[in-house]
Amino acid sequence: MSRYKKQAYLFLQAALCLLLLCCTSAAFAQRHTISGYVRDAQTSENLIGAAVYDALSGQGTTTNSYGFYSLSLNAGDSVALMASYIGYGRQRLSLKLTKDVTYNYALSPNTSLATVEVMASKEEKIEESTRMSTISVPIEQLKAVPALMGEVDVIKTLQLLPGVQSGTEGASGLYVRGGGPDQNLILLDGAPVYNATHLFGFFSVFNADALNHIELVKGGFPARYGGRLSSVLDISMKEGNMHEFHGEGSIGIIASKLTLEGPIKKDTASFIISARRTYLDVLARPFMNKEEGVVGYFFQDFNAKFNYRITSKDRLYLSGYTGLDKFHTRFENNDTYNNSSYYSKETAGLGWGNNMLSLRWNRILNNRLFLNTTATYSRYQFDIDVQNQDRSEENGEVTRESSSRLIYLSNIRDYSIKTDFDYLPSPSHYIRFGSQAIQHQFRPGAIQLTDEIEGDEINDLKQGSKTAAVEASVYIEDDVRLSDKLKMNVGGRLNSFFVDGETYTSLEPRVTARYLVNDRLALKASYAKTSQFIHLLTNSGIGLPTDLWVPATKLVQPQRATQYAFGAAQTLLDGQYEVSVEGYYKTMKGIIEYKEGSDFTTTISNNWETKVTTGKGWAYGAEFFLQKKVGRTSGWVGYTLSWANRQFAELNYGRKFPYRYDRRHDISVVLFHQLPRNWNFSSTWVYGTGNAVTLTESRYIVGAYETVDSYSSRNNYRMRAYHRLDLGFSKIKTKSWGEVVNTFSLYNAYSRQNPFYMYFAGAKDGEKASFRQVALFPIIPSFSKSFKF
């Protein structure tokens, strides 16, 4: 038996034994099951992660990603079943359990629209949960964080969490526990997002007004997630109000957005649509001198979701996203001298964007078994179009005429089908299992060059490499309570990747354990193996659209990682505060980088596999997180101490070197406070060790003009430390038709000159040659007006 077949056989054998054990234990117990949904009473939105617990026995569970819960308790017992969710009032169901019961909770918000104060409720405490390295950010808190140019940004808020870095000033990249931007699995309603940025990386593609739930997993990955090494960002869109028509939107300095939602058929079907567009191109147009040239840029995105309740047990969801960035330039020159004239025109366009579609059907198969099937389509593409025209005339006659055009296209496209089961045989077991198949198509580059000189045309078309691959996986996990103190999430994932006649497999065990020292303090530990069968070839690391997605091949191995984590979690002062401390150690192999002298331009017409080198990496550190979710004052403090290194045989003489975003210290302080008379205040302060950069140590002049730089090692210097203070003030005005919120914010309030990049400046006008830094953003005030109706 081959090694791959043996791995699959052992995995399936263990999974069947686990299911048989759980089914047997449930069969011998005399139990009845209470199941149903927990929803928002005003909108019928599913509440994800709501706590459902029996106040008498202490047994409980949480709702899944569709608001479904199931709890089996002893037959004949009296039950006081409470449902609660942060920001909502509790609801209680009292009965004597003599049969299976279906009950749907409708919780009412216990805060008005005119406040971001979050009231306490009985939810699953941080020390009770098995999971670690996982953080959920309430949407209302996310919207209250002071934002660059007034644009609320999901990813920039996540960058304020421990273990997460931004990369560079203002960028919307995610660098989690020493990993790269390609190592994050970003899901929007189950569909992968391959480029999550607008405006060359300064804003993310996610419109907060259309979102329902955001969860970031940095380690201790449950087996249901796979395909990436560093993190999972799982984002769910709103489903649309089932009862009433509502809307919200905002008008800002650079962009405006509008969200509409309401019932298609009351209590049966609903919709939500959301659109956003910048008007940088419109605002800049009056200030441009068309004779000197025109530069334009805009981005837009559109979200839509339709929700149909087929029966009390069946529900259908259709959601989609499309986004587009467009950047263009045009320069014209028309010179006349005596009887001669010369005309030239240069235009360049750059466009990139994502298209995603997700179709979900979920069904309650029985009161303990929940099924969800998801089909997704995802496509990311960018294109470059550069055109040149030249014409010379002498005494009114054309003496020379030429034109050229360069077109470059690149994309990645996925079709996926995934089936997930949630099985809850007893309060001591929460079993999830399922499978997924993905059909990838990679097109790292296709270029067409057209030249026409005095009637002679040259047309050179190079398709580049076009590769198809199939990724398949099965998984099973069980969140099992072994005793009152010990709880574990045990699972595994079996992956296969088929490309160009090559087959890669990986068996990935996942274990997380929680041990209660007392009622408020828990010790936690996790172990996870992960694999990634796709790579990102990047020049910059900040998510520019010239990044190329490529698959593992016969020459380029998949990426693989092993991560260990351990820590402690505790609630303080009656659950008002949550504190956690975690340490982690991660090893990575199969990481790729461009070889010296290779970059994006050299991969256009050549085989990219010969332009890269493969290496390994290490990341380790400790994280501290203190969070207050309730009361008039809320927020968090996060601190990360970390190391991240890389090693490639063909780079840096084979020696280990710091990763570009290795950052020893990272601190964030986030504060929200509700002031009297509907005023709200928010602030963030961040500090980080400077990024590692490669700088020349000496420069020589060879011959008359040529200069040669000498480098000692890669990333051998550090930029200045980064720190910044942002402030935000908002005033809420209640109207007869809804509310208006006026928000004023200051980005970089004390105008710290944080380095964006460094360059070498030669000796000039008595100044010595030196390295100088370029700062990108000084203090930036912004104003936005938002509304709800």
Tab-separated table of N, CA, C and O in Angstrom, residues 26 72 137 157 160 200 255 283 420 480 564 569 585-586 613 651 656 675 704 763-764:
chain	number	residue	atom	x	y	z
A	26	ALA	N	-24.532	8.373	22.526
A	26	ALA	CA	-25.812	9.081	22.471
A	26	ALA	C	-26.977	8.115	22.523
A	26	ALA	O	-28.032	8.414	23.092
A	72	SER	N	-28.968	18.433	23.590
A	72	SER	CA	-29.641	17.225	24.085
A	72	SER	C	-29.447	17.136	25.591
A	72	SER	O	-28.310	17.150	26.089
A	137	VAL	N	-14.526	40.544	16.179
A	137	VAL	CA	-14.654	41.982	16.415
A	137	VAL	C	-16.091	42.397	16.120
A	137	VAL	O	-16.558	42.221	14.989
A	157	THR	N	-8.711	47.469	10.995
A	157	THR	CA	-9.076	47.209	12.384
A	157	THR	C	-8.429	45.922	12.870
A	157	THR	O	-7.926	45.854	14.000
A	160	LEU	N	-4.949	45.967	14.294
A	160	LEU	CA	-4.771	46.455	15.654
A	160	LEU	C	-4.781	45.328	16.676
A	160	LEU	O	-4.650	45.574	17.878
A	200	PHE	N	-4.338	50.490	-4.523
A	200	PHE	CA	-2.959	50.017	-4.408
A	200	PHE	C	-2.625	49.573	-2.980
A	200	PHE	O	-1.500	49.729	-2.514
A	255	ALA	N	-15.094	58.867	-0.924
A	255	ALA	CA	-16.026	57.837	-1.394
A	255	ALA	C	-17.369	57.986	-0.712
A	255	ALA	O	-17.492	58.580	0.367
A	283	LEU	N	-13.053	64.559	-8.568
A	283	LEU	CA	-12.553	65.701	-7.809
A	283	LEU	C	-11.272	66.266	-8.403
A	283	LEU	O	-11.033	67.484	-8.366
A	420	ASP	N	-20.803	20.510	4.379
A	420	ASP	CA	-20.456	20.483	5.801
A	420	ASP	C	-21.633	19.943	6.607
A	420	ASP	O	-22.791	20.297	6.346
A	480	VAL	N	-15.029	18.078	22.155
A	480	VAL	CA	-15.466	17.069	23.124
A	480	VAL	C	-15.096	17.499	24.543
A	480	VAL	O	-13.993	17.965	24.800
A	564	TYR	N	2.704	25.399	16.960
A	564	TYR	CA	2.382	25.076	18.343
A	564	TYR	C	2.003	26.374	19.042
A	564	TYR	O	2.629	27.409	18.816
A	569	ALA	N	-6.162	32.007	29.579
A	569	ALA	CA	-7.267	32.935	29.329
A	569	ALA	C	-8.095	33.074	30.593
A	569	ALA	O	-8.307	32.099	31.320
A	585	TYR	N	4.986	28.973	18.274
A	585	TYR	CA	6.197	28.639	17.509
A	585	TYR	C	5.744	28.000	16.214
A	585	TYR	O	4.989	27.027	16.223
A	586	LYS	N	6.192	28.543	15.080
A	586	LYS	CA	5.746	28.064	13.776
A	586	LYS	C	6.941	27.863	12.862
A	586	LYS	O	7.820	28.719	12.768
A	613	THR	N	13.163	30.775	-6.107
A	613	THR	CA	13.921	29.888	-5.248
A	613	THR	C	13.064	29.523	-4.045
A	613	THR	O	12.198	30.298	-3.625
A	651	LEU	N	19.672	32.836	-1.812
A	651	LEU	CA	19.581	34.240	-1.410
A	651	LEU	C	20.439	34.465	-0.173
A	651	LEU	O	20.532	33.588	0.700
A	656	LYS	N	20.536	32.701	7.064
A	656	LYS	CA	19.231	33.112	7.590
A	656	LYS	C	19.180	34.633	7.693
A	656	LYS	O	20.180	35.275	8.019
A	675	LEU	N	-20.049	59.489	25.228
A	675	LEU	CA	-20.169	60.746	25.944
A	675	LEU	C	-21.638	61.148	26.043
A	675	LEU	O	-22.491	60.603	25.334
A	704	ALA	N	33.436	55.462	-16.250
A	704	ALA	CA	33.043	56.870	-16.239
A	704	ALA	C	31.719	57.102	-15.528
A	704	ALA	O	31.535	58.113	-14.846
A	763	ALA	N	26.067	62.910	-2.406
A	763	ALA	CA	26.533	64.207	-1.900
A	763	ALA	C	26.129	65.320	-2.857
A	763	ALA	O	26.270	65.197	-4.069
A	764	LYS	N	25.600	66.416	-2.299
A	764	LYS	CA	25.130	67.516	-3.134
A	764	LYS	C	25.069	68.794	-2.303
A	764	LYS	O	24.565	68.778	-1.168
